[in-house]
Coordinates of C-alpha atoms in Angstrom, one line a residue:
M1 CA 11.2 4.0 13.7
S2 CA 14.2 6.3 14.0
S3 CA 14.7 9.2 11.5
W4 CA 16.8 8.4 8.4
D5 CA 19.0 10.8 6.3
T6 CA 17.1 12.9 4.0
P7 CA 18.2 12.0 0.3
A8 CA 15.0 13.1 -1.5
S9 CA 13.3 16.1 -2.3
K10 CA 9.7 16.9 -1.9
L11 CA 7.3 18.8 -4.1
G12 CA 3.6 19.6 -3.1
L13 CA 0.8 19.1 -5.6
V14 CA -2.9 19.3 -5.4
V15 CA -4.9 17.2 -7.8
A16 CA -8.6 18.1 -7.9
G17 CA -8.7 18.8 -4.2
I18 CA -6.4 15.9 -3.1
P19 CA -3.0 17.4 -1.6
L20 CA 0.0 15.1 -2.5
D21 CA 3.7 15.0 -1.6
V22 CA 5.9 13.9 -4.4
Y23 CA 9.4 12.8 -3.6
S24 CA 12.2 12.2 -5.9
C25 CA 16.0 11.7 -5.7
A26 CA 17.7 15.0 -4.9
N27 CA 20.2 13.9 -7.5
A28 CA 18.0 12.8 -10.3
T29 CA 19.5 11.2 -13.3
K30 CA 19.0 12.3 -17.0
P31 CA 15.7 13.3 -18.2
E32 CA 15.5 10.7 -20.7
T33 CA 15.8 7.9 -17.7
L34 CA 12.5 6.3 -17.4
V35 CA 10.6 6.9 -14.0
A36 CA 8.9 4.5 -11.8
V37 CA 6.1 6.1 -9.5
M38 CA 5.3 4.4 -6.2
F39 CA 2.3 5.2 -4.0
L40 CA 3.1 4.7 -0.3
L41 CA -0.1 4.5 1.6
H42 CA -0.5 5.1 5.5
G43 CA -2.2 3.2 8.1
R44 CA -5.4 4.0 9.9
M45 CA -5.2 7.1 12.1
G46 CA -1.9 8.0 10.2
S47 CA -1.2 10.6 7.6
A48 CA 1.1 11.4 4.6
R49 CA 3.2 13.3 6.9
K50 CA 3.9 10.5 9.1
M51 CA 5.2 8.5 6.1
E52 CA 8.0 10.7 5.5
D53 CA 10.6 8.9 7.5
Y54 CA 9.7 5.6 5.5
V55 CA 10.1 7.5 2.2
H56 CA 13.4 8.7 3.1
G57 CA 14.5 5.3 4.3
I58 CA 13.5 3.7 0.9
F59 CA 15.3 6.4 -1.1
K60 CA 18.5 5.9 1.0
E61 CA 18.4 2.2 0.3
V62 CA 17.9 2.6 -3.3
Q63 CA 20.5 5.3 -3.7
E64 CA 23.0 3.1 -2.0
R65 CA 22.3 0.4 -4.5
R66 CA 22.4 3.0 -7.4
R67 CA 25.9 4.1 -6.4
A68 CA 27.0 0.6 -6.2
L69 CA 26.2 -0.1 -9.8
P70 CA 29.5 -1.1 -11.8
Q71 CA 30.7 1.3 -14.4
G72 CA 29.1 0.6 -17.7
A73 CA 26.1 -1.3 -16.2
R74 CA 22.6 -0.6 -17.6
E75 CA 21.1 2.6 -16.0
A76 CA 18.5 2.0 -13.4
Q77 CA 15.2 3.8 -13.5
D78 CA 14.5 6.7 -11.4
L79 CA 11.9 6.4 -8.4
Y80 CA 9.3 8.9 -7.5
I81 CA 7.3 8.1 -4.3
V82 CA 3.8 9.8 -3.8
T83 CA 2.1 10.0 -0.3
F84 CA -1.3 11.5 0.4
D85 CA -3.9 11.6 3.1
H86 CA -6.3 9.0 2.8
R87 CA -10.2 9.6 3.1
N88 CA -11.1 10.9 6.5
H89 CA -7.5 11.3 7.6
G90 CA -5.0 14.1 7.9
K91 CA -6.1 17.1 5.9
R92 CA -9.2 15.3 4.8
M93 CA -10.5 14.6 8.4
E94 CA -14.2 14.9 8.7
N95 CA -15.2 12.5 11.6
K96 CA -12.2 11.3 13.8
K97 CA -14.5 8.6 15.4
A98 CA -15.2 7.0 12.2
N99 CA -11.4 6.1 12.2
M100 CA -11.9 4.2 15.6
G101 CA -12.5 0.5 16.2
W102 CA -14.6 -1.5 18.6
F103 CA -14.0 -0.4 22.2
D104 CA -15.6 -1.1 25.5
D105 CA -15.3 2.7 26.2
P106 CA -18.4 4.5 24.8
E107 CA -16.3 7.5 24.0
K108 CA -14.0 5.5 21.6
N109 CA -16.2 2.9 20.4
N110 CA -17.3 3.1 16.7
E111 CA -20.1 0.7 16.1
R112 CA -19.6 1.2 12.4
H113 CA -15.9 0.2 12.4
A114 CA -16.5 -2.7 9.8
I115 CA -18.3 -0.4 7.5
D116 CA -15.9 2.7 7.9
M117 CA -12.7 0.6 7.6
Y118 CA -13.9 -1.0 4.4
A119 CA -15.1 2.3 2.9
I120 CA -11.9 3.9 3.6
Q121 CA -9.7 1.3 2.2
T122 CA -11.7 0.8 -1.0
G123 CA -11.9 4.6 -1.3
T124 CA -8.1 4.9 -0.9
A125 CA -7.7 2.3 -3.7
Q126 CA -10.1 4.3 -6.0
D127 CA -7.9 7.5 -5.2
V128 CA -4.8 5.6 -6.5
S129 CA -6.4 4.6 -9.7
Y130 CA -7.9 8.1 -10.2
L131 CA -4.3 9.7 -9.4
I132 CA -2.7 7.3 -12.1
D133 CA -5.0 9.0 -14.6
F134 CA -3.8 12.4 -13.8
L135 CA -0.5 12.5 -12.1
P136 CA 1.4 12.4 -15.7
S137 CA -0.1 15.8 -16.5
Y138 CA 0.5 17.3 -13.2
M139 CA 4.0 16.1 -12.8
F140 CA 5.1 16.5 -16.3
P141 CA 3.0 18.8 -18.2
N142 CA 5.5 19.2 -21.0
G143 CA 6.4 15.6 -21.2
E144 CA 9.7 16.1 -19.5
R145 CA 9.7 12.5 -18.2
H146 CA 8.1 9.3 -19.0
I147 CA 6.5 7.2 -16.5
S148 CA 7.1 3.5 -17.2
Q149 CA 5.5 1.8 -14.4
W150 CA 3.1 2.4 -11.3
I151 CA 3.9 0.7 -7.9
C152 CA 1.8 0.6 -4.9
A153 CA 2.9 0.0 -1.3
G154 CA 1.0 0.5 2.0
K155 CA 1.2 0.0 5.6
S156 CA -1.7 -1.5 7.7
L157 CA -5.0 0.0 6.2
G158 CA -2.7 1.1 3.4
G159 CA -1.7 -2.5 3.0
H160 CA -5.4 -3.6 2.6
S161 CA -5.7 -0.8 0.0
T162 CA -2.6 -2.2 -1.8
W163 CA -4.3 -5.5 -2.0
I164 CA -7.3 -3.8 -3.6
V165 CA -5.3 -1.7 -6.1
L166 CA -3.5 -5.1 -7.1
R167 CA -6.9 -6.6 -7.9
N168 CA -8.7 -3.8 -9.7
D169 CA -6.1 -1.7 -11.5
P170 CA -4.1 -3.6 -14.2
R171 CA -1.6 -0.8 -14.5
V172 CA -0.3 -1.6 -11.1
K173 CA 2.2 -4.5 -11.7
L174 CA 4.0 -4.5 -8.5
G175 CA 2.6 -4.2 -4.9
I176 CA 4.0 -4.4 -1.4
P177 CA 1.4 -4.9 1.2
I178 CA 2.8 -4.2 4.5
I179 CA 1.1 -5.6 7.7
G180 CA -2.1 -5.6 5.6
C181 CA -4.7 -8.3 4.8
P182 CA -6.3 -9.4 1.4
D183 CA -9.2 -11.2 3.1
Y184 CA -11.4 -8.6 4.8
L185 CA -14.3 -10.7 5.9
T186 CA -11.9 -13.2 7.7
L187 CA -10.1 -10.3 9.4
I188 CA -13.2 -8.3 10.6
S189 CA -14.8 -11.6 11.6
K190 CA -12.0 -12.4 13.8
R191 CA -12.1 -8.8 15.3
A192 CA -15.7 -9.1 16.0
K193 CA -15.4 -12.3 17.5
A194 CA -12.6 -10.8 19.8
H195 CA -15.1 -8.2 20.8
K196 CA -18.0 -10.6 21.4
L197 CA -19.9 -9.1 18.6
P198 CA -21.8 -10.9 15.9
A199 CA -20.3 -11.1 12.4
G200 CA -23.5 -9.7 11.0
P201 CA -26.0 -6.9 11.2
P202 CA -25.8 -4.3 12.4
Y203 CA -22.0 -4.5 12.8
I204 CA -21.5 -6.2 9.3
P205 CA -24.8 -5.3 7.4
D206 CA -26.0 -7.7 4.6
S207 CA -25.5 -5.1 2.3
L208 CA -21.7 -4.6 3.2
L209 CA -21.3 -8.5 3.2
A210 CA -22.5 -8.6 -0.3
L211 CA -20.1 -5.9 -1.3
I212 CA -17.2 -7.6 0.3
K213 CA -18.2 -11.0 -1.5
R214 CA -18.3 -9.1 -4.8
T215 CA -15.2 -7.0 -4.7
D216 CA -12.7 -8.1 -2.0
P217 CA -9.3 -9.5 -3.4
A218 CA -10.3 -12.8 -1.5
A219 CA -13.6 -12.8 -3.7
S220 CA -11.5 -13.0 -6.9
P221 CA -10.4 -16.0 -8.8
Y222 CA -7.0 -15.7 -7.4
T223 CA -5.8 -19.2 -7.5
V224 CA -6.3 -20.0 -11.3
L225 CA -4.0 -19.7 -14.2
D226 CA -6.2 -17.8 -16.7
D227 CA -6.9 -14.1 -17.5
S228 CA -10.1 -14.0 -15.0
N229 CA -7.1 -14.0 -12.1
P230 CA -6.4 -10.3 -11.7
F231 CA -3.1 -11.0 -9.9
L232 CA -1.6 -13.1 -12.6
G233 CA 2.0 -11.7 -13.8
K234 CA 2.1 -9.4 -10.8
K235 CA 5.1 -8.9 -8.6
I236 CA 4.1 -8.9 -4.9
L237 CA 6.2 -8.7 -1.8
V238 CA 4.0 -9.6 1.3
L239 CA 5.6 -8.2 4.5
A240 CA 4.0 -9.0 8.0
G241 CA 4.9 -9.3 11.6
K242 CA 4.8 -12.6 13.3
D243 CA 3.5 -11.2 16.5
D244 CA 1.0 -8.9 14.9
K245 CA -2.2 -9.0 17.0
T246 CA -3.8 -6.1 15.0
V247 CA -3.8 -7.7 11.6
P248 CA -2.7 -11.2 12.4
W249 CA -0.9 -13.1 9.8
S250 CA -3.3 -15.8 10.0
A251 CA -6.0 -13.6 8.7
G252 CA -4.5 -13.5 5.1
K253 CA -2.2 -16.7 5.4
T254 CA -4.5 -18.9 3.3
F255 CA -5.0 -16.4 0.5
V256 CA -1.3 -15.6 0.3
E257 CA -0.3 -19.0 0.3
T258 CA -2.6 -20.1 -2.5
L259 CA -2.2 -16.9 -4.5
N260 CA -1.2 -17.7 -8.0
V261 CA 0.9 -15.0 -9.9
G262 CA 1.9 -17.4 -12.7
Q263 CA 5.3 -18.1 -14.2
R264 CA 5.7 -14.3 -15.1
G265 CA 4.9 -13.1 -11.8
V266 CA 6.8 -12.9 -8.5
K267 CA 5.6 -13.8 -5.0
E268 CA 7.8 -13.1 -1.9
V269 CA 6.6 -13.4 1.7
I270 CA 8.5 -12.4 4.7
I271 CA 7.1 -13.0 8.1
E272 CA 9.4 -11.0 10.5
E273 CA 10.1 -12.8 13.8
G274 CA 9.5 -10.8 17.1
V275 CA 7.7 -7.9 15.4
G276 CA 4.1 -6.8 15.9
H277 CA 2.0 -4.4 13.9
E278 CA 4.8 -2.2 12.7
F279 CA 6.6 -1.2 9.5
S280 CA 10.1 -2.0 10.8
E281 CA 13.4 -0.8 9.4
A282 CA 14.0 -4.3 8.1
M283 CA 11.0 -4.0 6.2
V284 CA 12.0 -0.7 4.7
K285 CA 15.0 -2.3 3.4
E286 CA 13.0 -5.2 2.0
V287 CA 10.5 -2.7 0.2
A288 CA 13.7 -1.0 -1.1
H289 CA 15.4 -4.2 -2.3
F290 CA 12.1 -5.5 -4.0
V291 CA 11.5 -2.1 -5.9
W292 CA 15.2 -2.0 -6.9
Q293 CA 15.3 -5.6 -8.1
H294 CA 11.9 -5.9 -9.8
A295 CA 11.1 -2.3 -11.0
L296 CA 14.1 0.0 -11.2
L297 CA 16.3 -2.6 -13.0
Q298 CA 13.8 -3.4 -15.6

């Protein structure tokens, strides 16, 4: 995507060995204004640094809406965006090949692709929950601001992690999976079939299969209307490219269409025509609009 203007300032933090970039509006409002914090998760082979253009794009859109508020209107909450390198990415890289997929080229081929990818996306989701525990103390040690809500959005692998966060962390009420998939078994089975590999051991070990069937978003009671449904009452924007071959919409379509967020929840789905596996500029605008409408104006 093209570079955007730079309407946000950046602060570097290290939380127990995890380096973070924390972005906030360069012209922040009054200290008593409530704060919404959004994690913006990168994709496989990506990094926190590679998300910076998207961060500024979101802030640009949000600031335009803030300036357009009529005089006397209720003040919108401030937005902070947090990015960090996922496990085995960026500054946390230990084994580059573990981020690779299945290839005919033995130099690139990662036989443990199914294992590594699930480990990284679930680990990233755990990191988000861990950071929610500690960020208020690191960001506002004197209680300077009050964090009213937590948001998670993510691209590709980060989109997979966003679905897991939405399932597992009740503190995250709003999520935006971007070109991600909530049904790992369907996604990885399609990928194995395309590479003429069995959807079983050693590529998908029985122990991994048991873990997926126990912990994946698609393994939850996501269609029911009682408290066992972890998505009930949550506000979710699903963004996908119609021509995506890497994470095809068909892999998560059934889940998304039957997902029940209840009367108090919000579910919006936008499948962008002519777009493949990318976080398009139109998607950036949709992220900003959804966050503005369903978080910052609350």
